[in-house]
C-alpha cells in the first residue's frame, strides 16, 4: 500500500508472488497461502483508496482444477478444486479474482470472472 502512496499510477500489474513450486506448497503451506493472500489483498484494496484505474492480477495454472488435461481455458477456472499439491497457492490467486470482481461490481462494471 505504501508503494501506491509514494508512486501513484493508473495501471497496476500485480506479478509478484511468494512461490517455489510443489516443494514449498508442501513445506510451507500456511506461509505461502498467507503471504500471497495478504500481498494481493493489500494491493487490490489499495487500488480503491489510491484511485488506480486498472489492476491486472497475474494468475497461475495452479488455480485450475487439478484433473484438467491439455490446454487450459479461462472458462475452466471454476470447474473444480485445485490439485492438492498446489492448493495453497492456487486458491490465493482465485481469491484475487473474486476480490477484483467485488471491486468491479462496486464501480458498475459488467465484467464477470
PDB file of C-alpha atoms in Angstrom:
ATOM      1  CA  UNK A   1       0.000   0.000   0.000  1.00  0.00           C
ATOM      2  CA  UNK A   2       2.848   2.399   0.801  1.00  0.00           C
ATOM      3  CA  UNK A   3       4.131   1.853  -2.712  1.00  0.00           C
ATOM      4  CA  UNK A   4       0.860   3.178  -4.148  1.00  0.00           C
ATOM      5  CA  UNK A   5       1.038   6.207  -1.865  1.00  0.00           C
ATOM      6  CA  UNK A   6       4.578   7.013  -2.953  1.00  0.00           C
ATOM      7  CA  UNK A   7       4.115   6.121  -6.631  1.00  0.00           C
ATOM      8  CA  UNK A   8       0.602   6.941  -7.883  1.00  0.00           C
ATOM      9  CA  UNK A   9      -0.386   5.130 -11.060  1.00  0.00           C
ATOM     10  CA  UNK A  10      -3.296   4.489 -13.407  1.00  0.00           C
ATOM     11  CA  UNK A  11      -2.347   0.867 -14.095  1.00  0.00           C
ATOM     12  CA  UNK A  12      -1.085  -1.688 -11.573  1.00  0.00           C
ATOM     13  CA  UNK A  13       0.333  -5.015 -12.773  1.00  0.00           C
ATOM     14  CA  UNK A  14       0.495  -7.436  -9.848  1.00  0.00           C
ATOM     15  CA  UNK A  15       3.023 -10.082 -10.876  1.00  0.00           C
ATOM     16  CA  UNK A  16       4.730 -10.723  -7.529  1.00  0.00           C
ATOM     17  CA  UNK A  17       4.342 -13.984  -5.632  1.00  0.00           C
ATOM     18  CA  UNK A  18       5.880 -15.931  -2.806  1.00  0.00           C
ATOM     19  CA  UNK A  19       6.288 -19.266  -4.524  1.00  0.00           C
ATOM     20  CA  UNK A  20       8.739 -22.064  -5.152  1.00  0.00           C
ATOM     21  CA  UNK A  21       6.921 -24.987  -6.721  1.00  0.00           C
ATOM     22  CA  UNK A  22       5.349 -28.071  -5.201  1.00  0.00           C
ATOM     23  CA  UNK A  23       8.088 -28.317  -2.569  1.00  0.00           C
ATOM     24  CA  UNK A  24       7.181 -25.027  -0.923  1.00  0.00           C
ATOM     25  CA  UNK A  25       3.478 -25.915  -1.147  1.00  0.00           C
ATOM     26  CA  UNK A  26       4.267 -28.944   0.985  1.00  0.00           C
ATOM     27  CA  UNK A  27       6.866 -27.478   3.349  1.00  0.00           C
ATOM     28  CA  UNK A  28       5.360 -24.004   3.961  1.00  0.00           C
ATOM     29  CA  UNK A  29       1.647 -24.180   3.111  1.00  0.00           C
ATOM     30  CA  UNK A  30       0.455 -21.630   5.680  1.00  0.00           C
ATOM     31  CA  UNK A  31       3.195 -19.085   4.922  1.00  0.00           C
ATOM     32  CA  UNK A  32       2.661 -19.490   1.184  1.00  0.00           C
ATOM     33  CA  UNK A  33      -1.099 -19.020   1.488  1.00  0.00           C
ATOM     34  CA  UNK A  34      -0.969 -16.106   3.919  1.00  0.00           C
ATOM     35  CA  UNK A  35       1.853 -14.202   2.219  1.00  0.00           C
ATOM     36  CA  UNK A  36       0.251 -14.338  -1.225  1.00  0.00           C
ATOM     37  CA  UNK A  37      -3.257 -13.628   0.016  1.00  0.00           C
ATOM     38  CA  UNK A  38      -2.227 -10.600   2.078  1.00  0.00           C
ATOM     39  CA  UNK A  39       0.084  -9.240  -0.626  1.00  0.00           C
ATOM     40  CA  UNK A  40      -2.661  -9.404  -3.245  1.00  0.00           C
ATOM     41  CA  UNK A  41      -5.430  -8.215  -0.941  1.00  0.00           C
ATOM     42  CA  UNK A  42      -3.403  -5.178   0.114  1.00  0.00           C
ATOM     43  CA  UNK A  43      -2.653  -4.206  -3.478  1.00  0.00           C
ATOM     44  CA  UNK A  44      -6.246  -4.711  -4.577  1.00  0.00           C
ATOM     45  CA  UNK A  45      -7.531  -2.859  -1.517  1.00  0.00           C
ATOM     46  CA  UNK A  46      -5.108  -0.010  -2.085  1.00  0.00           C
ATOM     47  CA  UNK A  47      -6.427   0.500  -5.570  1.00  0.00           C
ATOM     48  CA  UNK A  48      -9.649   1.998  -4.224  1.00  0.00           C
ATOM     49  CA  UNK A  49      -8.040   4.482  -1.855  1.00  0.00           C
ATOM     50  CA  UNK A  50      -5.416   5.485  -4.407  1.00  0.00           C
ATOM     51  CA  UNK A  51      -7.855   5.510  -7.343  1.00  0.00           C
ATOM     52  CA  UNK A  52      -5.901   3.181  -9.578  1.00  0.00           C
ATOM     53  CA  UNK A  53      -7.957   2.904 -12.767  1.00  0.00           C
ATOM     54  CA  UNK A  54      -6.962  -0.645 -13.684  1.00  0.00           C
ATOM     55  CA  UNK A  55      -5.383  -3.572 -11.849  1.00  0.00           C
ATOM     56  CA  UNK A  56      -4.163  -6.687 -13.624  1.00  0.00           C
ATOM     57  CA  UNK A  57      -3.538  -9.651 -11.329  1.00  0.00           C
ATOM     58  CA  UNK A  58      -1.434 -12.316 -12.986  1.00  0.00           C
ATOM     59  CA  UNK A  59      -2.900 -15.744 -12.324  1.00  0.00           C
ATOM     60  CA  UNK A  60      -1.429 -19.225 -12.353  1.00  0.00           C
ATOM     61  CA  UNK A  61      -2.168 -22.623 -13.820  1.00  0.00           C
ATOM     62  CA  UNK A  62      -2.230 -23.835 -10.194  1.00  0.00           C
ATOM     63  CA  UNK A  63      -5.666 -22.211  -9.843  1.00  0.00           C
ATOM     64  CA  UNK A  64      -7.257 -24.522 -12.380  1.00  0.00           C
ATOM     65  CA  UNK A  65      -8.926 -27.791 -11.416  1.00  0.00           C
ATOM     66  CA  UNK A  66      -6.379 -30.498 -10.747  1.00  0.00           C
ATOM     67  CA  UNK A  67      -7.880 -33.039 -13.144  1.00  0.00           C
ATOM     68  CA  UNK A  68      -7.735 -30.952 -16.350  1.00  0.00           C
ATOM     69  CA  UNK A  69      -5.603 -32.145 -19.228  1.00  0.00           C
ATOM     70  CA  UNK A  70      -4.484 -30.352 -22.365  1.00  0.00           C
ATOM     71  CA  UNK A  71      -4.888 -26.635 -22.935  1.00  0.00           C
ATOM     72  CA  UNK A  72      -6.326 -24.644 -20.061  1.00  0.00           C
ATOM     73  CA  UNK A  73      -9.227 -22.376 -20.962  1.00  0.00           C
ATOM     74  CA  UNK A  74     -10.293 -19.371 -18.945  1.00  0.00           C
ATOM     75  CA  UNK A  75     -13.826 -20.739 -18.579  1.00  0.00           C
ATOM     76  CA  UNK A  76     -12.408 -23.870 -16.868  1.00  0.00           C
ATOM     77  CA  UNK A  77     -11.020 -21.920 -13.889  1.00  0.00           C
ATOM     78  CA  UNK A  78     -14.045 -22.533 -11.683  1.00  0.00           C
ATOM     79  CA  UNK A  79     -14.675 -26.094 -12.910  1.00  0.00           C
ATOM     80  CA  UNK A  80     -13.407 -27.823  -9.770  1.00  0.00           C
ATOM     81  CA  UNK A  81     -10.901 -27.779  -6.923  1.00  0.00           C
ATOM     82  CA  UNK A  82      -7.212 -27.063  -7.343  1.00  0.00           C
ATOM     83  CA  UNK A  83      -4.839 -30.018  -7.237  1.00  0.00           C
ATOM     84  CA  UNK A  84      -3.959 -30.844  -3.616  1.00  0.00           C
ATOM     85  CA  UNK A  85      -0.247 -30.342  -4.298  1.00  0.00           C
ATOM     86  CA  UNK A  86      -0.708 -26.641  -5.157  1.00  0.00           C
ATOM     87  CA  UNK A  87      -3.995 -25.716  -3.473  1.00  0.00           C
ATOM     88  CA  UNK A  88      -2.470 -23.150  -1.087  1.00  0.00           C
ATOM     89  CA  UNK A  89      -1.022 -21.093  -3.929  1.00  0.00           C
ATOM     90  CA  UNK A  90      -3.797 -21.724  -6.451  1.00  0.00           C
ATOM     91  CA  UNK A  91      -6.575 -20.598  -4.145  1.00  0.00           C
ATOM     92  CA  UNK A  92      -4.880 -17.310  -3.291  1.00  0.00           C
ATOM     93  CA  UNK A  93      -4.840 -16.402  -6.977  1.00  0.00           C
ATOM     94  CA  UNK A  94      -8.509 -17.357  -7.300  1.00  0.00           C
ATOM     95  CA  UNK A  95      -9.334 -15.159  -4.316  1.00  0.00           C
ATOM     96  CA  UNK A  96      -7.687 -12.198  -6.061  1.00  0.00           C
ATOM     97  CA  UNK A  97     -10.083 -12.782  -8.954  1.00  0.00           C
ATOM     98  CA  UNK A  98     -13.013 -12.805  -6.511  1.00  0.00           C
ATOM     99  CA  UNK A  99     -11.753  -9.637  -4.831  1.00  0.00           C
ATOM    100  CA  UNK A 100     -11.275  -7.920  -8.176  1.00  0.00           C
ATOM    101  CA  UNK A 101     -14.807  -8.819  -9.175  1.00  0.00           C
ATOM    102  CA  UNK A 102     -16.129  -7.370  -5.911  1.00  0.00           C
ATOM    103  CA  UNK A 103     -14.386  -4.062  -6.605  1.00  0.00           C
ATOM    104  CA  UNK A 104     -15.598  -4.075 -10.214  1.00  0.00           C
ATOM    105  CA  UNK A 105     -19.185  -4.594  -9.078  1.00  0.00           C
ATOM    106  CA  UNK A 106     -18.867  -1.561  -6.807  1.00  0.00           C
ATOM    107  CA  UNK A 107     -17.966   0.576  -9.797  1.00  0.00           C
ATOM    108  CA  UNK A 108     -20.763  -0.720 -12.007  1.00  0.00           C
ATOM    109  CA  UNK A 109     -18.589  -2.677 -14.449  1.00  0.00           C
ATOM    110  CA  UNK A 110     -20.287  -5.552 -16.248  1.00  0.00           C
ATOM    111  CA  UNK A 111     -17.206  -7.813 -16.494  1.00  0.00           C
ATOM    112  CA  UNK A 112     -17.502 -11.071 -14.609  1.00  0.00           C
ATOM    113  CA  UNK A 113     -14.934 -13.690 -13.589  1.00  0.00           C
TER     114      UNK A 113
END
